[in-house]
Coordinates of C-alpha atoms and ligand atoms in Angstrom, one line a residue:
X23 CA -8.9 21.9 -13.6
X24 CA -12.5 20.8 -12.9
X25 CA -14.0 17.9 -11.0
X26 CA -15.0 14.3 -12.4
X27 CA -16.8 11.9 -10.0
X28 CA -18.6 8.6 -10.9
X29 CA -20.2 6.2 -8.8
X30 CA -21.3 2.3 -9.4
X31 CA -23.1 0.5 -6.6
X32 CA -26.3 -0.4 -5.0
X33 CA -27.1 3.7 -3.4
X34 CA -28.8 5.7 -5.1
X35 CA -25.8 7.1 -7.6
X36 CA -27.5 10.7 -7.4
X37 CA -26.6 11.6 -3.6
X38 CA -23.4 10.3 -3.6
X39 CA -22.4 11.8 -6.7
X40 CA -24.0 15.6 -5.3
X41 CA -22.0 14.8 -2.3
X42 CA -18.8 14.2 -4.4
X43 CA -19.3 17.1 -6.8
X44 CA -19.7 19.4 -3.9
X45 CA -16.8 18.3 -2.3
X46 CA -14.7 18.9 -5.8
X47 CA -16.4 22.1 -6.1
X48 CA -13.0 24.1 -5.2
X49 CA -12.2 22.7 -8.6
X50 CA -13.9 24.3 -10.4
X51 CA -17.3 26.2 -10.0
X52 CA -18.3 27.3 -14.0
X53 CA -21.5 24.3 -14.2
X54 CA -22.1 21.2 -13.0
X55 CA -23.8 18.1 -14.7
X56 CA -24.5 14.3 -13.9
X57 CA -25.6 11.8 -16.2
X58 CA -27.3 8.0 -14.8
X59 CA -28.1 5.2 -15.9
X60 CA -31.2 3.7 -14.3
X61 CA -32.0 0.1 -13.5
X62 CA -33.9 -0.4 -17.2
X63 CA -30.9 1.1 -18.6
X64 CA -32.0 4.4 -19.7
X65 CA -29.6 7.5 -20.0
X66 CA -30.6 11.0 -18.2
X67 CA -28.7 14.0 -17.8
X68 CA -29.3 17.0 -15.5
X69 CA -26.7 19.8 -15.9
X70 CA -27.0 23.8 -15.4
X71 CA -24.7 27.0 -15.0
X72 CA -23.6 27.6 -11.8
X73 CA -22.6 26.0 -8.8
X74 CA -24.0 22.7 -7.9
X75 CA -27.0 24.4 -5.8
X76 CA -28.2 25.1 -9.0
X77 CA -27.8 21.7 -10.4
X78 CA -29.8 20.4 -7.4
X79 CA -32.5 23.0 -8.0
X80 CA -33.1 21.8 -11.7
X81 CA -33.0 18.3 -10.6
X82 CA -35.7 18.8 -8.0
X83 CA -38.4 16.9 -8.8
X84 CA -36.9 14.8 -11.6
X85 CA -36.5 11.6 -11.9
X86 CA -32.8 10.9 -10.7
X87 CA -32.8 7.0 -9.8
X88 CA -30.5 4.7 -11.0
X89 CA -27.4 2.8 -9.1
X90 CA -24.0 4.1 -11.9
X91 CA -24.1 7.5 -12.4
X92 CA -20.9 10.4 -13.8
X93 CA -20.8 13.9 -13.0
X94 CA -18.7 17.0 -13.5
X95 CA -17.7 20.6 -12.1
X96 CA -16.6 22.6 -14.9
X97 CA -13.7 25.0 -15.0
X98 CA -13.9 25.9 -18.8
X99 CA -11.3 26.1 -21.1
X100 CA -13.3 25.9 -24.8
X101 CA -16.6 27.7 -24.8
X102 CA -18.1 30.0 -22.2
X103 CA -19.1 28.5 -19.3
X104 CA -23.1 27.8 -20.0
X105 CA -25.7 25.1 -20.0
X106 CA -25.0 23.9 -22.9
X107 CA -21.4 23.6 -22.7
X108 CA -21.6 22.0 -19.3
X109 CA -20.8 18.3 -18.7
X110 CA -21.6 15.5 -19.2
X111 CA -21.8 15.8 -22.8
X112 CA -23.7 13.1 -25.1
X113 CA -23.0 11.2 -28.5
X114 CA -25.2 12.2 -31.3
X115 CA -28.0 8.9 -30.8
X116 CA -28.1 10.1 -27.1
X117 CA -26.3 6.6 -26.7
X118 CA -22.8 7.5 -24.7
X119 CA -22.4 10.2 -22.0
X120 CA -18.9 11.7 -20.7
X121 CA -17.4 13.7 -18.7
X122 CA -13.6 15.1 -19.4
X123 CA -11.1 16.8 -17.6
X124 CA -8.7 18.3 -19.3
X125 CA -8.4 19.9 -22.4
X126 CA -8.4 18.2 -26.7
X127 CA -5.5 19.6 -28.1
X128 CA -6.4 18.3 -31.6
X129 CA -10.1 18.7 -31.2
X130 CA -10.7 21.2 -34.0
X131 CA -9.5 18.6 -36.9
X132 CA -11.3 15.7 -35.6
X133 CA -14.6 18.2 -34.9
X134 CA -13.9 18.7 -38.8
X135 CA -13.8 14.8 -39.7
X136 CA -17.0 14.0 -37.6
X137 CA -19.1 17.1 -39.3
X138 CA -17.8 15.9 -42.8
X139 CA -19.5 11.9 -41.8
X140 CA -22.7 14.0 -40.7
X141 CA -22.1 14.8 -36.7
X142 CA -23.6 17.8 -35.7
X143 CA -22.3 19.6 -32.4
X144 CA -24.4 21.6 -29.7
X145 CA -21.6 23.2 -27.5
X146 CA -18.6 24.7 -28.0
X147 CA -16.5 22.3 -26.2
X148 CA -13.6 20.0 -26.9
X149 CA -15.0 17.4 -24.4
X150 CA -18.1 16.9 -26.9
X151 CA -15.9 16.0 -29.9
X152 CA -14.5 12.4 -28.0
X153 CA -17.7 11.7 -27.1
X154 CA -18.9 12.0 -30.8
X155 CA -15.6 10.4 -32.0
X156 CA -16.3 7.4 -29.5
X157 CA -19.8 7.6 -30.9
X158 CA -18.4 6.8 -34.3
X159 CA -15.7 4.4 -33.8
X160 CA -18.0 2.0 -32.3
X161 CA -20.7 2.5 -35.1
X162 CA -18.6 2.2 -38.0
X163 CA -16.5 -1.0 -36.1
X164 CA -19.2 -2.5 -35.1
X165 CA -16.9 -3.3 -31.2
X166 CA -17.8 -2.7 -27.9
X167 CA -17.4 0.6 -25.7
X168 CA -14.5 0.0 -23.9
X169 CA -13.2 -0.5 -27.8
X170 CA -14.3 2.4 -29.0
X171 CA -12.8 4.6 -26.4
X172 CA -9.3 3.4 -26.2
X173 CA -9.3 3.5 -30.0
X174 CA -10.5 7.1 -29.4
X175 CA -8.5 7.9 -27.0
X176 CA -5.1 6.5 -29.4
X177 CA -6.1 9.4 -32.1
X178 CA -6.4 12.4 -29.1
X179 CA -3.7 14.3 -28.3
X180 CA -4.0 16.1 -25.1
X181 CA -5.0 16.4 -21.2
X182 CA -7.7 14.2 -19.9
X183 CA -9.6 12.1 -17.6
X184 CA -12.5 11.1 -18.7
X185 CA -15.0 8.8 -17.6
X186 CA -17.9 7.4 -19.8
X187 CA -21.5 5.5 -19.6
X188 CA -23.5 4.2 -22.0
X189 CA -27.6 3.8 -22.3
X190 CA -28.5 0.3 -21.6
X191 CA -25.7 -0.5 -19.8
X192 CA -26.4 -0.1 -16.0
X193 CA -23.3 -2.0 -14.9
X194 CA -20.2 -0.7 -17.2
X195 CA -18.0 2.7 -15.8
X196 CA -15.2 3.5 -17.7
X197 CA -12.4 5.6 -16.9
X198 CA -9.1 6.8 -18.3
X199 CA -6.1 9.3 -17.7
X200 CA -3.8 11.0 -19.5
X201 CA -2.1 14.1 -17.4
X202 CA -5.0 14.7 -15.7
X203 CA -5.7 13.1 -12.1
X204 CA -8.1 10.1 -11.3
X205 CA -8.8 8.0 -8.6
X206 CA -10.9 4.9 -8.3
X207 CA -12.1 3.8 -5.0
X208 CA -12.7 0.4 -4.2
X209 CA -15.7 0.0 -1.6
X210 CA -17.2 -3.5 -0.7
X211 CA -19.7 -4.2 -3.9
X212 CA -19.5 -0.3 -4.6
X213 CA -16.7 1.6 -7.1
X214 CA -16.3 5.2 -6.7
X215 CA -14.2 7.4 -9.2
X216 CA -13.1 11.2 -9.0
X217 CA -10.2 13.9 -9.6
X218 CA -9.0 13.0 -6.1
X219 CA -10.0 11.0 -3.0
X220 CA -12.0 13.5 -1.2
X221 CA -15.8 12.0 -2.4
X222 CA -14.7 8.8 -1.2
X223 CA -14.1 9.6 1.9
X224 CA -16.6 8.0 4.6
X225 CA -17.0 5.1 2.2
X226 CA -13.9 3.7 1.4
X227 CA -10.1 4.2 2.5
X228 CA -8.7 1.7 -1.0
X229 CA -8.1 3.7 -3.3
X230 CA -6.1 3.3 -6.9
X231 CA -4.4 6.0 -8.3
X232 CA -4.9 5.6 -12.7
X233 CA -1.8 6.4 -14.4
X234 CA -1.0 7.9 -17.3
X235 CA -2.6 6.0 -20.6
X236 CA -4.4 3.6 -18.6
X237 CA -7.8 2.5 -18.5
X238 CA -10.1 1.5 -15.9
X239 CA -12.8 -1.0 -16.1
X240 CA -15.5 -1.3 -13.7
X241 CA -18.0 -4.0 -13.9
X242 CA -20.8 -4.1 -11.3
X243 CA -20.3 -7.0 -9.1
X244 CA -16.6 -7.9 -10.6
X245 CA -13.0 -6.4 -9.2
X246 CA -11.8 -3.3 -10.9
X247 CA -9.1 -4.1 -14.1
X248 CA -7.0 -1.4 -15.2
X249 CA -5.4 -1.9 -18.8
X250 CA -2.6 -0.4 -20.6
X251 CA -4.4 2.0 -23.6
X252 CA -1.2 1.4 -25.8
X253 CA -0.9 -2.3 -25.5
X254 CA -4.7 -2.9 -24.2
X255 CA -2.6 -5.5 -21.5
X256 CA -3.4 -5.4 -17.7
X257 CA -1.5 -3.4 -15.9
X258 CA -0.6 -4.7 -12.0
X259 CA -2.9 -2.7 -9.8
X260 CA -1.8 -0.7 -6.3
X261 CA -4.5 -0.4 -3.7
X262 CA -3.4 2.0 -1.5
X263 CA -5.2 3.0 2.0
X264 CA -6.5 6.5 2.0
X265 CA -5.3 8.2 5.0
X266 CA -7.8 11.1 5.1
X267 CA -11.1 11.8 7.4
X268 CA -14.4 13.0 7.5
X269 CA -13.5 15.5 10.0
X270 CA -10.5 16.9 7.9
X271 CA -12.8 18.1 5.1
X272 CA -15.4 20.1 6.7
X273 CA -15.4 23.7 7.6
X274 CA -14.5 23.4 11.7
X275 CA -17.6 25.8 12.4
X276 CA -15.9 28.4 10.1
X277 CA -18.1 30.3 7.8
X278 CA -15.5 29.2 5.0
X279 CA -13.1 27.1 4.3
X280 CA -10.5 29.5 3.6
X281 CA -11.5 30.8 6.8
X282 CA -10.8 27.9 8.4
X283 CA -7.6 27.5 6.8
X284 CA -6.2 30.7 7.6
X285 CA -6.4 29.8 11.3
X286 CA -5.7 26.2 10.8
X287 CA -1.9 27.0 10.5
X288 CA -0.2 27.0 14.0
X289 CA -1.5 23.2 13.6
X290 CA -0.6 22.6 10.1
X291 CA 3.2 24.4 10.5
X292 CA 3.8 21.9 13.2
X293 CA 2.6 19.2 11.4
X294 CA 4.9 20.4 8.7
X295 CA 7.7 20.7 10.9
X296 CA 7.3 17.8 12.9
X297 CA 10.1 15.3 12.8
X298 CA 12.5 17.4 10.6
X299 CA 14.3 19.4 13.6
X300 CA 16.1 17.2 15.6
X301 CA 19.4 17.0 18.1
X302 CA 18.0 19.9 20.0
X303 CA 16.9 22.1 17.6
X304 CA 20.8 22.0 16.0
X305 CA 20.2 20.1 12.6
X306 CA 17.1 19.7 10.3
X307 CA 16.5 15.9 8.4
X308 CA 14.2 15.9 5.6
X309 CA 14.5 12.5 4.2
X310 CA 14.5 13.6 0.2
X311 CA 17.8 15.3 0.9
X312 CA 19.2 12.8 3.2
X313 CA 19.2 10.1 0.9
X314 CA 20.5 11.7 -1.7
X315 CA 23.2 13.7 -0.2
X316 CA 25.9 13.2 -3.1
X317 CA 23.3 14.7 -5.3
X318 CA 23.2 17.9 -3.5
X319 CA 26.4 18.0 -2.7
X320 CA 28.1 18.0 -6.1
X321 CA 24.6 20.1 -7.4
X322 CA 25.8 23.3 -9.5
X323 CA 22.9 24.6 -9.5
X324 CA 19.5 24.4 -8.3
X325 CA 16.1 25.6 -10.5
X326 CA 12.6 25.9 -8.9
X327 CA 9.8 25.6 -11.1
X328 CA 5.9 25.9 -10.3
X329 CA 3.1 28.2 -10.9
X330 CA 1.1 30.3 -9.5
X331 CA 1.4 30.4 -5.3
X332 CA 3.5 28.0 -5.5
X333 CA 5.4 30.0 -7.6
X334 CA 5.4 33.0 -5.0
X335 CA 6.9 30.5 -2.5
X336 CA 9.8 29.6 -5.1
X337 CA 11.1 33.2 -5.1
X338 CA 11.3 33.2 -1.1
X339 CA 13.0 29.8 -1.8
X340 CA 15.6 31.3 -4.2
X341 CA 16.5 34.1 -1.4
X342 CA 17.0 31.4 1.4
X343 CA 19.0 28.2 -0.8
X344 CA 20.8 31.2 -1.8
X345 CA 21.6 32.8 1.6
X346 CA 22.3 29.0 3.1
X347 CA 24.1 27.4 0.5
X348 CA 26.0 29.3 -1.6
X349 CA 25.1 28.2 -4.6
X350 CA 23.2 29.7 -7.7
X351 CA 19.3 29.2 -7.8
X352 CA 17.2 30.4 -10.4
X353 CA 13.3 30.5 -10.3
X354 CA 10.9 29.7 -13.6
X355 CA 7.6 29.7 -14.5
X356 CA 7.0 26.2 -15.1
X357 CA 5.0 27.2 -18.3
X358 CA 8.0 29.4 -19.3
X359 CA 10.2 26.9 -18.5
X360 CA 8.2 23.8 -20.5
X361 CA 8.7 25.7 -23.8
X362 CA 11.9 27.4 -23.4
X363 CA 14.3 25.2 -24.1
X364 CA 16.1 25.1 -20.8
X365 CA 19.4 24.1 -20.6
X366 CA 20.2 21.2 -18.6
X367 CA 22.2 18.7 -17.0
X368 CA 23.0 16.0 -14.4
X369 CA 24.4 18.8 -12.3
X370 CA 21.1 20.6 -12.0
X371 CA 18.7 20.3 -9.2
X372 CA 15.1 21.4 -10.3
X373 CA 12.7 21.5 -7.8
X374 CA 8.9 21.4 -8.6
X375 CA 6.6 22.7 -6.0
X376 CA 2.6 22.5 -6.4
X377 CA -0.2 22.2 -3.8
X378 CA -2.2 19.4 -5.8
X379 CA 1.0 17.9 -7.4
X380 CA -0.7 17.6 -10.8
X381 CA -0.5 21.4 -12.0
X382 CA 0.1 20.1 -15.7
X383 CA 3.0 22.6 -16.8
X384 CA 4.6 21.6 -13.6
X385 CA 4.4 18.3 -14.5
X386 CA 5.5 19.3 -18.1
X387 CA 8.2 20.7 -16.8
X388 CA 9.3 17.8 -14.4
X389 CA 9.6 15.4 -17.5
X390 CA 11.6 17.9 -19.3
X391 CA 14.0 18.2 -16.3
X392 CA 14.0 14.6 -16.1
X393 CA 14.6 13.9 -20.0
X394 CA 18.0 16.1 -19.6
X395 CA 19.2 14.4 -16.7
X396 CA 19.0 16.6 -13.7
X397 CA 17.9 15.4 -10.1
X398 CA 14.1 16.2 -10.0
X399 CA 12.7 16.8 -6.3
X400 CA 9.0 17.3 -5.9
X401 CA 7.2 19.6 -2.9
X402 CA 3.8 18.6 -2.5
X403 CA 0.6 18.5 -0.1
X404 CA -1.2 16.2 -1.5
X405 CA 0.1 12.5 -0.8
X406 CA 0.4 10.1 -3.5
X407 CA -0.6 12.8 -6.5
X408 CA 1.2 12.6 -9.8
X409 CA 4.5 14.7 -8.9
X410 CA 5.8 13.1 -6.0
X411 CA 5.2 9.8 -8.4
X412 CA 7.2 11.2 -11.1
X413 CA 9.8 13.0 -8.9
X414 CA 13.5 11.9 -8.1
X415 CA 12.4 12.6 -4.6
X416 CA 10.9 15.1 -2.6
X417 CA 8.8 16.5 0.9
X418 CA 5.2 16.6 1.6
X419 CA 4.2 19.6 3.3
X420 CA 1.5 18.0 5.5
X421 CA -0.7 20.7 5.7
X422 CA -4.0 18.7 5.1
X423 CA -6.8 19.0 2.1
X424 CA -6.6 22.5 1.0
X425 CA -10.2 23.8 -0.1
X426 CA -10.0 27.5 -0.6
X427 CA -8.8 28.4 -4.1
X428 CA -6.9 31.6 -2.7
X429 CA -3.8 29.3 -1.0
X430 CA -2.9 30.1 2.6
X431 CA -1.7 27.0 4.7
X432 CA -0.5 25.7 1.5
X433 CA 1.8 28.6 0.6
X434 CA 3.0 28.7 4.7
X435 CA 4.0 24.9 4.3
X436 CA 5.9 25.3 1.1
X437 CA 7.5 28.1 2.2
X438 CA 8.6 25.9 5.5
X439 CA 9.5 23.4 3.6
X440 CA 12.0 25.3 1.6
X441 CA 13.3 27.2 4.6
X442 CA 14.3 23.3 5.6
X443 CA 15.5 22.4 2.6
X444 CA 17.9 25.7 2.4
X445 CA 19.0 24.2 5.9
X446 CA 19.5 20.5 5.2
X447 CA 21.2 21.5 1.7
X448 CA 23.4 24.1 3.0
X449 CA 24.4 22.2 6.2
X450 CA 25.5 19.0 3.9
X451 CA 27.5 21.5 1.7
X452 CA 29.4 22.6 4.7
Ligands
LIG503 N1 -12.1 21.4 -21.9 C1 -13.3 21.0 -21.3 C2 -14.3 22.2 -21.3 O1 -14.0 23.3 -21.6 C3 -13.1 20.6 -19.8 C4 -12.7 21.7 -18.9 C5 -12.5 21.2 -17.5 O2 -11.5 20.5 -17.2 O3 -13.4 21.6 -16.7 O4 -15.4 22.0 -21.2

């Protein structure tokens, strides 16, 4: 997990891209990076070690201007986290800067290929080979950049979303996704991109959530177009409205914001339970359940995957479906589960749970589920993410933007949510 933002506009892309970063910086805290494109079209990147302080200390004093600007957050994965391997990362001319999220699966073979036609590498990273295989699609095809990386993108095999400048091109952003989240915000004559909504907030409240193998296209001054990266057709865009404030992301006059958190949660439980106790406190409604009551009715059995916290809340989920409905539950690592062949059917209930809803093995695992027929029902926090897209159905937890990487109001809320789930479920099954 790490944090991509971009920014196309008439503001200077520097603050609002140090805004952004900061705000992603729960995301991942290993180095941070931007790369702009002034208004004469030349390419600079700033990038260092550390937090993003430290990327605003080397920057101090240089010259950051210029309107369309990326930047990054690292949480590495390939290579230690270092100066060098930080973000953005540039073609061999100096010609095409990106930043990636995600991980190359296949990047050691194509790293291979590129050295053989003369590419040299400075970091360690997977991120730098698509920027050099970009690089030399669009050299040796002669085509444009947008070209170059969907024809890129068609020989990568992995987790990403990318997004990518080029030198003399002061009004071209493009993005793409590919299990890895991105938003694009739509602001009057300004286009915003990240890993989720939260730099956009204050500017915008459209947003467009990319989808898997897409590509987004943003052209200073023109509306956004989002194409299909296997059939290079447009795809039929969603604006959305962002519900989420100012006031929600900052710290509260906490000295953290897992501080904050922590005592947020008398709030946040309500908010959670809100709506879903009703006739007097005698019967709980969660609408996932509700509407598909002959699913959990004839269920055999139920499976809860996730990772991590989320994964701690499962097991307190198993006890209470359990206790309330009578019925066998079984609780898997969602990375365990992925790869272990699990066996299946349309009597199985599996339930993902994640804070973020785009843990990738949880969403791994969800498509699995789905493949073998079983009900898929998604519990989530963060509204509109990729699992409660892909899921059957499902409950948000409500709890608000969770900052702190060490979960608290998160884990209260799924473990709520479960509690009402093990109460709707087992009331429907008598
Ligand atoms: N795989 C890339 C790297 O190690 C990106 C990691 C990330 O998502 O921050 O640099």
């Amino acid at each position: 997990m790490c944090g991509i933002v971009g920014y196309i506009g008439s503001n200077r892309a520097y603050d609002i891209l140090i805004q952004g970063l900061k705000r992603l910086e729960y995301r991942g805290y290993d180095s941070a990076g931007v790369a702009l494109v002034d208004c004469d079209g030349k390419l600079k990147i700033h990038k260092s070690q550390g937090k993003v302080s430290n990327l605003e200390s080397i920057a101090s004093g240089a010259n950051v201007e210029g309107h369309l600007g990326i930047a990054h957050t690292r949480w590495a994965t390939h290579g230690e986290p270092n100066d060098i391997n930080a973000h953005p990362h540039m073609s061999q001319s100096g010609m095409i800067a990106l930043v990636h999220n995600g991980t190359i699966e296949n990047y050691a073979v194509l790293k291979k290929v590129l050295m053989e036609h003369g590419y040299e590498f400075k970091s360690e990273t997977d991120t730098e080979v698509l920027v050099q295989l970009i690089e030399y699609i669009k050299l040796t095809s002669s085509c444009t950049l947008l070209e170059a990386v969907r024809e890129a993108l068609l020989q990568v095999d992995g987790a990403y979303a990318i997004a990518v400048v080029e030198q003399n091109e002061p009004d071209t952003l493009i993005v793409a996704r590919k299990s890895s989240p991105l938003v694009i915000g739509v602001g009057e004559d300004e286009t915003f991109i990240a890993s989720d909504a939260t730099p956009m907030v204050g500017y915008t409240d459209q947003v467009i959530y990319l989808k898997d193998n897409e590509i987004g296209v943003i052209r200073r001054g023109e509306p956004v177009q989002v194409l299909s990266l296997f059939n290079n057709e447009p795809s039929t865009i969603n604006i959305q409205k962002l519900k989420l404030s100012l006031a929600q992301l900052e710290k509260g006059g906490y000295d953290t914001f897992m501080l904050k958190e922590i005592f947020e949660q008398p709030s946040t439980l309500r908010d959670c339970l809100r709506g879903r106790i009703v006739d007097n406190c005698r019967r709980v409604t969660l609408s996932g359940v509700d509407l598909n009551q002959e699913r959990f009715k004839s269920a055999e059995r139920i499976t809860l995957v996730a990772c991590g916290t989320s994964w701690h809340a499962a097991l307190i989920g198993k006890r209470l479906i359990q206790d309330f409905c009578k019925m066998p539950v079984e609780v898997e690592y969602a990375s365990e589960f992925r790869y272990g062949n699990p066996v299946l059917n349309e009597k199985d209930i599996v339930i993902s749970i994640s804070q973020s809803g785009e843990t990738a093995d949880t969403l791994a695992a969800i498509e699995l589920a789905k493949a073998k027929g079983a009900f898929v029902y998604g519990i989530c926090n963060v509204v509109g993410a990729s699992i409660p897209r892909t899921t059957d159905s499902g409950t948000y937890i409500h709890v608000g933007p969770e900052i702190g990487v060490a979960s608290t109001k998160a884990f209260t809320g799924q473990v709520t949510v479960l509690t009402l789930l093990a109460l709707s479920v087992g009331q429907l099954r008598g």
